PDB file of C-alpha atoms in Angstrom:
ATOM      1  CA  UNK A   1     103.955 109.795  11.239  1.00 42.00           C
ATOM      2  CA  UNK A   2     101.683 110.280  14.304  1.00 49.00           C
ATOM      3  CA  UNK A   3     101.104 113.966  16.022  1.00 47.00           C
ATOM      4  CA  UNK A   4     103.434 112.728  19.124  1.00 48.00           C
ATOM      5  CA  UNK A   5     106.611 112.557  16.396  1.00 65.00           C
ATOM      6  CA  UNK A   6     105.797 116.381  15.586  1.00 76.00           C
ATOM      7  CA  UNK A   7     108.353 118.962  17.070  1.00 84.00           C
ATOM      8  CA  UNK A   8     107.062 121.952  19.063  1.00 86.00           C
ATOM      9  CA  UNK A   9     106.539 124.684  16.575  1.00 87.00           C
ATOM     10  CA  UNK A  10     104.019 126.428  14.473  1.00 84.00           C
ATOM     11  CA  UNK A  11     102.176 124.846  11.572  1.00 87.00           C
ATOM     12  CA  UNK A  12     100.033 125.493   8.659  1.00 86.00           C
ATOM     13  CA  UNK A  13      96.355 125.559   9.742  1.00 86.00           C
ATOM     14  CA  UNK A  14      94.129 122.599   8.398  1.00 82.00           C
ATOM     15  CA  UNK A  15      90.898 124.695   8.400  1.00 85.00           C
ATOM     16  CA  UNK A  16      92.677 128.642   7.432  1.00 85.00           C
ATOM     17  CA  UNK A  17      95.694 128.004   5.252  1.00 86.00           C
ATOM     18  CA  UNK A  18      96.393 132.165   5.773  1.00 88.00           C
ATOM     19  CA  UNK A  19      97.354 131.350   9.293  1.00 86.00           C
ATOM     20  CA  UNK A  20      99.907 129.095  11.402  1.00 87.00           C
ATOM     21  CA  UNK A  21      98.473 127.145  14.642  1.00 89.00           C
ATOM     22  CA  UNK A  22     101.237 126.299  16.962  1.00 87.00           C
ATOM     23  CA  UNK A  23     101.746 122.749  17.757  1.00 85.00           C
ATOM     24  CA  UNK A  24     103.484 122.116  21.704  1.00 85.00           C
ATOM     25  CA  UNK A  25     104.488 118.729  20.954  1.00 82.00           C
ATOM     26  CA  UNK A  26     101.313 117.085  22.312  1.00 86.00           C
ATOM     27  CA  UNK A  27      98.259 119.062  21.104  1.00 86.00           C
ATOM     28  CA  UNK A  28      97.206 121.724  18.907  1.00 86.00           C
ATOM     29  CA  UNK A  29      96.922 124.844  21.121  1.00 89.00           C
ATOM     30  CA  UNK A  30      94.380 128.142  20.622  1.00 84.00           C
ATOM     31  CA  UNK A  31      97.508 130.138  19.413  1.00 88.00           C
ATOM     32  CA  UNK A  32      97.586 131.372  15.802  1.00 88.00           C
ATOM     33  CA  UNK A  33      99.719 133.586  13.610  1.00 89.00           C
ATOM     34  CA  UNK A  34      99.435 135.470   9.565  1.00 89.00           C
ATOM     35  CA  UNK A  35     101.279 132.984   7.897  1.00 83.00           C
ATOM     36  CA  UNK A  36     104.733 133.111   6.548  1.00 68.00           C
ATOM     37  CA  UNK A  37     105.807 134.386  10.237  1.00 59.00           C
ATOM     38  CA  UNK A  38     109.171 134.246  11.449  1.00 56.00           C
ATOM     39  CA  UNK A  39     110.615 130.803  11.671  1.00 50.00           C
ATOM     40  CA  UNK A  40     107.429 129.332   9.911  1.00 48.00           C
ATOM     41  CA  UNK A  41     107.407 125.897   9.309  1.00 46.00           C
ATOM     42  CA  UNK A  42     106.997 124.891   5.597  1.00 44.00           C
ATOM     43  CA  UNK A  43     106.004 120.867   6.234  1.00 45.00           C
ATOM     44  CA  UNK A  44     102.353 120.697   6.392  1.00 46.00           C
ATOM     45  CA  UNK A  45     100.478 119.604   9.429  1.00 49.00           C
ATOM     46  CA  UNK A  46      99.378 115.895   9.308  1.00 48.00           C
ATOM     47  CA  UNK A  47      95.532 115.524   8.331  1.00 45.00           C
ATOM     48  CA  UNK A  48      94.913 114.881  11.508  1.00 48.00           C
ATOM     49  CA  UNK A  49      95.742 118.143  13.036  1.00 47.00           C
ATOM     50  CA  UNK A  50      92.986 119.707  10.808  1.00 48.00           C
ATOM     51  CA  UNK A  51      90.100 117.154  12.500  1.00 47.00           C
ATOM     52  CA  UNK A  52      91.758 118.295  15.982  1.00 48.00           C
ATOM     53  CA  UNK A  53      90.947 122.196  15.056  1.00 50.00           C
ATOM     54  CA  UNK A  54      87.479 121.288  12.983  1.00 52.00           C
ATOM     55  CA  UNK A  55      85.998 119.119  15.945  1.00 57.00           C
ATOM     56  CA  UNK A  56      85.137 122.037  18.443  1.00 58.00           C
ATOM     57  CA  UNK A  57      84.161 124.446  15.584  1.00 61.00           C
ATOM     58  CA  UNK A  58      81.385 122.315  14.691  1.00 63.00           C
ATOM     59  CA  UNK A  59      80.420 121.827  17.980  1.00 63.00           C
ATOM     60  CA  UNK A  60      80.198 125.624  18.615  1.00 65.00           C
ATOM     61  CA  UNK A  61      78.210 125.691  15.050  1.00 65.00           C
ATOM     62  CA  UNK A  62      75.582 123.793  16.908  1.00 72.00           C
ATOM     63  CA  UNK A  63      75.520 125.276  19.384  1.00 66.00           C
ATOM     64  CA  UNK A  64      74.769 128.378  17.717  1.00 71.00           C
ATOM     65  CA  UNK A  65      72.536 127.303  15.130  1.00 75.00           C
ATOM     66  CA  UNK A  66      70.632 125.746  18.126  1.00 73.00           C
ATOM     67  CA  UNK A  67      70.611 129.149  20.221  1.00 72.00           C
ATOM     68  CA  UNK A  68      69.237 131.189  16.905  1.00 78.00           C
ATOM     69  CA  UNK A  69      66.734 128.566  16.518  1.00 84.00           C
ATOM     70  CA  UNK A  70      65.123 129.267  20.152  1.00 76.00           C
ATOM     71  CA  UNK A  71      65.467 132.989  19.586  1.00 80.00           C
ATOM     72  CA  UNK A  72      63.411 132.809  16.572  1.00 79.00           C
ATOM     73  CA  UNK A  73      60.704 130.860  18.053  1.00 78.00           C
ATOM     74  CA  UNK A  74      60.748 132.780  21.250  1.00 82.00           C
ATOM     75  CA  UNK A  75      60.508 135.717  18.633  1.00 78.00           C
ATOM     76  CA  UNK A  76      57.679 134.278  16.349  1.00 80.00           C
ATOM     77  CA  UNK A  77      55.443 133.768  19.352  1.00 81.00           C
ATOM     78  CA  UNK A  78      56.069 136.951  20.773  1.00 77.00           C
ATOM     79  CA  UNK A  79      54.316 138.338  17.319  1.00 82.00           C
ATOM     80  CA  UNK A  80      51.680 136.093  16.827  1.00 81.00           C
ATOM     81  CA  UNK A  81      50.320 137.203  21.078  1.00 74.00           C
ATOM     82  CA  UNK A  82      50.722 141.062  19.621  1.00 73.00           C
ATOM     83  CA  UNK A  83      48.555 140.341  16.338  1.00 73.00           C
ATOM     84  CA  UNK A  84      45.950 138.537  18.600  1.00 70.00           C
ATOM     85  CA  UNK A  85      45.975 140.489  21.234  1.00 61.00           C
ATOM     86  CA  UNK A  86      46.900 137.764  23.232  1.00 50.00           C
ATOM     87  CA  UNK A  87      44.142 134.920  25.147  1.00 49.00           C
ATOM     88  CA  UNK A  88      44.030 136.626  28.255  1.00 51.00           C
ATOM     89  CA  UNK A  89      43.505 139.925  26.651  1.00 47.00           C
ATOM     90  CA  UNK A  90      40.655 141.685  28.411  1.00 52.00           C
ATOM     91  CA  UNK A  91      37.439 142.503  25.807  1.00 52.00           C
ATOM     92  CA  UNK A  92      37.095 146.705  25.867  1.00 53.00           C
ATOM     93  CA  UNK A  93      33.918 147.391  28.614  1.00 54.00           C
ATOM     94  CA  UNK A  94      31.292 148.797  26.801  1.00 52.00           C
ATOM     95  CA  UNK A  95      29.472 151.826  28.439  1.00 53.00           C
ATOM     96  CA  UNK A  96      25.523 151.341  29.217  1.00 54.00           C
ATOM     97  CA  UNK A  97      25.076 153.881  26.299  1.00 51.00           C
ATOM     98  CA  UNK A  98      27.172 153.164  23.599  1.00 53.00           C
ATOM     99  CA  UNK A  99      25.631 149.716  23.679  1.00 54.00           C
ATOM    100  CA  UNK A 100      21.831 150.703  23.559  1.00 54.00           C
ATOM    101  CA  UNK A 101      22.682 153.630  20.592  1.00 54.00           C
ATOM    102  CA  UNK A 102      22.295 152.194  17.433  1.00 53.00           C
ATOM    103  CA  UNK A 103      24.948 153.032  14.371  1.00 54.00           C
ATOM    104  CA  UNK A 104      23.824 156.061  12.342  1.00 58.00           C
ATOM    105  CA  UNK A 105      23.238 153.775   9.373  1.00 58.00           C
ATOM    106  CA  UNK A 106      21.359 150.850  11.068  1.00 56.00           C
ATOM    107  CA  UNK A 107      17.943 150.782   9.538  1.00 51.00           C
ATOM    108  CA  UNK A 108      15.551 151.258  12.256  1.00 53.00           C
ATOM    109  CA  UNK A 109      13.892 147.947  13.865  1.00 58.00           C
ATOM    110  CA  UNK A 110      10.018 147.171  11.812  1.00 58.00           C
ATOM    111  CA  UNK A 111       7.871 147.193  15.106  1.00 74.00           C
ATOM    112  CA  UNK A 112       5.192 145.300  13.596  1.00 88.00           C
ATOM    113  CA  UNK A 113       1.457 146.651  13.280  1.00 94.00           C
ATOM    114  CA  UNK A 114      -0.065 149.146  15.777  1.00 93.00           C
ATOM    115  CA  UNK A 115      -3.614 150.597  16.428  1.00 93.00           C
ATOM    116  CA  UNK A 116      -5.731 151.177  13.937  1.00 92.00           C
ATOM    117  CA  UNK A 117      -3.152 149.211  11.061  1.00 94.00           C
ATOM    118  CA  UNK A 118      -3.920 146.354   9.521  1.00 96.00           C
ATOM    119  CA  UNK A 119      -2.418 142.912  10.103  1.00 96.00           C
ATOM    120  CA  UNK A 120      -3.221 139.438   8.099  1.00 96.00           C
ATOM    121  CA  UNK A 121      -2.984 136.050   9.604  1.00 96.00           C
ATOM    122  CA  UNK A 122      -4.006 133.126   7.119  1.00 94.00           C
ATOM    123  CA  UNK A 123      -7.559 134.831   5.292  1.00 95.00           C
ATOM    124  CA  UNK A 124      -8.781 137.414   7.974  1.00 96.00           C
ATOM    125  CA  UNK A 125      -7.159 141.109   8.296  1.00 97.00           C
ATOM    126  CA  UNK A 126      -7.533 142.210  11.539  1.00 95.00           C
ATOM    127  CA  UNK A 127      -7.626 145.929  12.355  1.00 96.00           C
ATOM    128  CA  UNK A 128      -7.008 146.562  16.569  1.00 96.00           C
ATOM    129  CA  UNK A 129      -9.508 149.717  16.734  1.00 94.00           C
ATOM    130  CA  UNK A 130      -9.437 150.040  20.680  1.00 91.00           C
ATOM    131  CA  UNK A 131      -7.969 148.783  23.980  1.00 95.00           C
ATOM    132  CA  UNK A 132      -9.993 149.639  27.119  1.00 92.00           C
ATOM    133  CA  UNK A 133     -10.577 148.869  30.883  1.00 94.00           C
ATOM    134  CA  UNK A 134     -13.868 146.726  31.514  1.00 90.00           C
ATOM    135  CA  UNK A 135     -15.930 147.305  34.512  1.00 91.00           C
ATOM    136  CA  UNK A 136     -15.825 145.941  37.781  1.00 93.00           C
ATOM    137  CA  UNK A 137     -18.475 143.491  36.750  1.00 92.00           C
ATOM    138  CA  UNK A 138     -20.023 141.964  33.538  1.00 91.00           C
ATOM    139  CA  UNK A 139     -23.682 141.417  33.213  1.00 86.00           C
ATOM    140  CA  UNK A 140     -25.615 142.142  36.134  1.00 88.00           C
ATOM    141  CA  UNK A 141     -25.739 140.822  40.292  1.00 86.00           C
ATOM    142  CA  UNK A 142     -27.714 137.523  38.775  1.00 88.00           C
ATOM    143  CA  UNK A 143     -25.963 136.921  35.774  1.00 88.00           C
ATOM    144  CA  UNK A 144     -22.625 138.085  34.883  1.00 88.00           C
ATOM    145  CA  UNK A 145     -19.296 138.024  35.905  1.00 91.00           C
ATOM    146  CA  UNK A 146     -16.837 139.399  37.729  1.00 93.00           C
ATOM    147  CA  UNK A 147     -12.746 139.768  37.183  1.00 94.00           C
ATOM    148  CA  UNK A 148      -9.594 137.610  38.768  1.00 94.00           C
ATOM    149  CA  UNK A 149      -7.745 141.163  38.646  1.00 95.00           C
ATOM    150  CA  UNK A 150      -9.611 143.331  36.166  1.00 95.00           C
ATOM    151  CA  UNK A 151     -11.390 143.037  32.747  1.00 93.00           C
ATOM    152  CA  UNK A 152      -9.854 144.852  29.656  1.00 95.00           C
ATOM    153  CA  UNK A 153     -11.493 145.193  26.339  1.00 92.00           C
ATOM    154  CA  UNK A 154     -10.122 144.639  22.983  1.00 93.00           C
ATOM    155  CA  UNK A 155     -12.303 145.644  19.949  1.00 91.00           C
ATOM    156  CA  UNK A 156     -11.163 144.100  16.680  1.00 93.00           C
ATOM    157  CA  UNK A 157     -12.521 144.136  13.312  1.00 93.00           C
ATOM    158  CA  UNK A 158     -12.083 141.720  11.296  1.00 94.00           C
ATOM    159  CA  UNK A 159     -12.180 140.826   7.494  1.00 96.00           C
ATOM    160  CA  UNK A 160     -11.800 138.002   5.188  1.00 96.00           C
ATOM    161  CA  UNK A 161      -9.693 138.355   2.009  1.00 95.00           C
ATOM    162  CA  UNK A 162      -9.944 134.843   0.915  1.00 94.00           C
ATOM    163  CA  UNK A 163     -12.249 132.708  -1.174  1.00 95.00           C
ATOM    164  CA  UNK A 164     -13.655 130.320   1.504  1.00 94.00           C
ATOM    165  CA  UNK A 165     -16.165 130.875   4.627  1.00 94.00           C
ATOM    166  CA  UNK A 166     -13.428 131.586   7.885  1.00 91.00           C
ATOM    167  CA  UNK A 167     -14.601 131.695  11.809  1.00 88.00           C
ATOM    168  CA  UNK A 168     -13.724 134.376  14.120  1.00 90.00           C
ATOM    169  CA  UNK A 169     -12.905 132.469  17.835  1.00 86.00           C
ATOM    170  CA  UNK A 170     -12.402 134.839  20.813  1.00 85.00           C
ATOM    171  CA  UNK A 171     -10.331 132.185  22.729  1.00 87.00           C
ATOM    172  CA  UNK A 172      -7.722 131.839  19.956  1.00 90.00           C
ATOM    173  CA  UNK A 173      -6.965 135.375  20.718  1.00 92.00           C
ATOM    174  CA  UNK A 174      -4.112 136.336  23.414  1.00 96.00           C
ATOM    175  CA  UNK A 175      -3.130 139.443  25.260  1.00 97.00           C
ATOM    176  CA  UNK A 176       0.275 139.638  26.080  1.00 96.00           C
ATOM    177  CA  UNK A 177       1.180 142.658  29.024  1.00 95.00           C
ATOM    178  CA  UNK A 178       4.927 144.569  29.273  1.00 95.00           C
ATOM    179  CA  UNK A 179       6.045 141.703  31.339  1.00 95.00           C
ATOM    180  CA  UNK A 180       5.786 139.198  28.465  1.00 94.00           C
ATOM    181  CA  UNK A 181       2.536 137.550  29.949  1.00 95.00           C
ATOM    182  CA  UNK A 182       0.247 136.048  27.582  1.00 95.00           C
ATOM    183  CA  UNK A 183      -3.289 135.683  28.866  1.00 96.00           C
ATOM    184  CA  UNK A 184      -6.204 134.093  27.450  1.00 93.00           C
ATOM    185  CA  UNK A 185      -9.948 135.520  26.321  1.00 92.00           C
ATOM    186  CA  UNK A 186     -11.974 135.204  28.995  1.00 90.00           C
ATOM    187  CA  UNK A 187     -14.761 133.562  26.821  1.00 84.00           C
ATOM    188  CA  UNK A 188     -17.180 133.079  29.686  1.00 84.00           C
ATOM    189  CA  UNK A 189     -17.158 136.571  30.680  1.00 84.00           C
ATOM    190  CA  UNK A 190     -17.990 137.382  27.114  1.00 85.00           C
ATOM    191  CA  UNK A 191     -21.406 135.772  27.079  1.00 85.00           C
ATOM    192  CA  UNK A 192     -22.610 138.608  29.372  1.00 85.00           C
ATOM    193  CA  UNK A 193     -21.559 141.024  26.721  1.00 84.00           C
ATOM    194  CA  UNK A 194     -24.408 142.278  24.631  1.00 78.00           C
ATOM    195  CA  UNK A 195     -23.552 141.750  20.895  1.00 69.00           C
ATOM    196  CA  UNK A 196     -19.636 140.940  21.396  1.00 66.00           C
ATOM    197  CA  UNK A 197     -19.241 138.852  18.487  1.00 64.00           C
ATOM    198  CA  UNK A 198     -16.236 137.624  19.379  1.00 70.00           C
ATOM    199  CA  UNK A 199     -17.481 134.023  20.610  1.00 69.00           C
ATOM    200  CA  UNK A 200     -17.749 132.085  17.432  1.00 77.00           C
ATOM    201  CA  UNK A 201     -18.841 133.730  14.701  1.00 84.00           C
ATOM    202  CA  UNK A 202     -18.527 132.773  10.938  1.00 89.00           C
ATOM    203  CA  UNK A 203     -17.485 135.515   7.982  1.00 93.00           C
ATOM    204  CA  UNK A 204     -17.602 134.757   4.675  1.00 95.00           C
ATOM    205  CA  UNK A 205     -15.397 135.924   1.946  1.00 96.00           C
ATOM    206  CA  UNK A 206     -15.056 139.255   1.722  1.00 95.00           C
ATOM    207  CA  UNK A 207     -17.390 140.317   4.592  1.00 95.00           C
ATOM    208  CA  UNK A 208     -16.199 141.878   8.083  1.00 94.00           C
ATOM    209  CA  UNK A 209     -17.362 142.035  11.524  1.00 90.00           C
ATOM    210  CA  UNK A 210     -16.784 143.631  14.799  1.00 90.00           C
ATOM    211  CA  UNK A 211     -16.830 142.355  17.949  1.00 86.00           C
ATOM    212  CA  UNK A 212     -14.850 142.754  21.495  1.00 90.00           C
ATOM    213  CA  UNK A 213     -12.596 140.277  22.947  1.00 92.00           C
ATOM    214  CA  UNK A 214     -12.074 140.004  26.834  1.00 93.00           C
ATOM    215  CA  UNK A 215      -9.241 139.544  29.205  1.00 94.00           C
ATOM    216  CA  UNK A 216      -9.030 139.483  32.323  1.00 94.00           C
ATOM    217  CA  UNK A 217      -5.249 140.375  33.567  1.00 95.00           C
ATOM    218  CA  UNK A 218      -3.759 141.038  37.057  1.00 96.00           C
ATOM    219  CA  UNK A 219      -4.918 144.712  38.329  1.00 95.00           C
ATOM    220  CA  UNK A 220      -1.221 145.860  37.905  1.00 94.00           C
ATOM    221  CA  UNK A 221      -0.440 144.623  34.318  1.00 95.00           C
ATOM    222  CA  UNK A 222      -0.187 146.773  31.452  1.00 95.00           C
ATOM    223  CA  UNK A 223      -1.682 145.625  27.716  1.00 95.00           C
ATOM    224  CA  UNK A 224       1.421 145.794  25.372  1.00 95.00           C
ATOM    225  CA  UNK A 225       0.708 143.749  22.504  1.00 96.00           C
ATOM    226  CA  UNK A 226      -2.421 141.412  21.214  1.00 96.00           C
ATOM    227  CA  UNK A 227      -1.758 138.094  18.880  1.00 96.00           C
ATOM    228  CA  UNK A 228      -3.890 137.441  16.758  1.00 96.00           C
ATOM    229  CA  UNK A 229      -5.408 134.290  15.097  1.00 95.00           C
ATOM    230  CA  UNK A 230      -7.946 133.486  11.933  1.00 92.00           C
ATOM    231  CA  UNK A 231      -7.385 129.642  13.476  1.00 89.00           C
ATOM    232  CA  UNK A 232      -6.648 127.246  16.394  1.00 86.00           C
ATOM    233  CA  UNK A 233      -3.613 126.485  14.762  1.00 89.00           C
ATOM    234  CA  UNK A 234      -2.492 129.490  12.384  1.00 91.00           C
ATOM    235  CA  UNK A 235       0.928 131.250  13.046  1.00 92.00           C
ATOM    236  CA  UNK A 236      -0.430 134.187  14.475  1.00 94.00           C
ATOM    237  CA  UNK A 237       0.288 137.775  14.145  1.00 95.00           C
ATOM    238  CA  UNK A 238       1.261 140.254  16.854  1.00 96.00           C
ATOM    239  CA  UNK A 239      -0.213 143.736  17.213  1.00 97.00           C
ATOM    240  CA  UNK A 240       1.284 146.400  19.680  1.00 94.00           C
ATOM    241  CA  UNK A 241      -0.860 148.604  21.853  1.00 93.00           C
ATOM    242  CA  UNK A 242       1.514 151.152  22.205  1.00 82.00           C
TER     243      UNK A 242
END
């Protein structure tokens, strides 16, 4: 028997047995009742009344389980931007000062060698003894020279700690001012020196000379730093003047 041969009445619900669904001849309606109500029909509904009911429940099941699903994503990004902070979070400014101060327990920066301290580059130890402005002129009006800018004097004394004969070259020495300019020994200026010793002169193991190097720098630079050499091609170590 098809749901058109049903009379109008109320029916046992296919999906909550508790409860009656009224039937109005043509469809199952929205209307329910506790069962056992007055005039309650005791025939059960045909199977097919049941699928009528289920149908839009599951559809509103989707449609629910499909709403909680955005939520929750809408949700889970919403706390992985707060842990993060978020891309277009802005990176705290940091004041002039608290940049520049170091933390209490940072070990203060090793500054190298200074005057008077020694400092070894392959087998010499050099020792920076004095940094000094050269005069206007080198040598005298017939032979000697005169500065680009102005001459400054560099006495070093060297030693060599190692077991084989070592040469002391001015020009593989360098001057380097508080701009970061590195300037060259002025070699030729040297020669008017008397005794400079800082040409090309040989040491032996375990001897030690002293001689001046030359530079001549632009008349506004300031000497920061020397670098100094036992060879052409050594690494080098720098000495401040500070």
């Amino acid at each position: 028997m098809n749901e058109q041969q049903w009379a109008e009445g109320w029916y046992q619900d296919g999906q909550d047995p508790t409860v009656d669904r009224w039937w109005d001849g043509t469809r199952w309606t929205g209307a329910t009742r506790p069962r056992g109500g007055p005039a309650a029909m005791t025939a059960q509904r045909p199977a097919s009344a049941g699928v009528a009911v289920a149908e839009p429940q599951k559809k509103r099941h989707r449609v629910r389980n499909a709403f909680l699903i955005v939520i929750g994503v809408i949700v889970l990004i919403a706390i992985i931007q707060a842990a993060t902070g978020g891309d277009d979070a802005e990176t705290p400014a940091t004041t002039e000062g608290d940049a520049a101060a170091p933390a209490e327990d940072e070990p203060a920066e090793d500054t190298g060698p200074g005057l008077g301290e020694p400092a070894e580059d392959g087998d010499f130890t050099f020792v920076v003894d004095a940094v000094e402005d050269g005069p206007e002129r080198i040598g005298d009006d017939t032979f000697g020279a005169s500065p680009q800018g102005r001459f400054v004097y560099v006495t070093i004394t060297v030693t060599n700690h190692g077991d084989q004969p070592g040469t002391f070259f001015g020009d593989n020495q360098y001057l380097i001012d508080t701009e970061g300019r590195k300037a060259s020994a002025d070699s030729e200026a040297a020669i008017y020196l008397p005794e400079s010793q800082s040409l090309y002169e040989e040491i032996n193991p375990g001897n030690t000379l002293t001689g001046t190097v030359v530079f001549d720098i632009p008349v506004d630079a300031v000497p920061a730093a020397v670098e100094l050499h036992d060879s052409l091609f050594s690494g080098g170590v720098t000495v401040g003047l500070s």
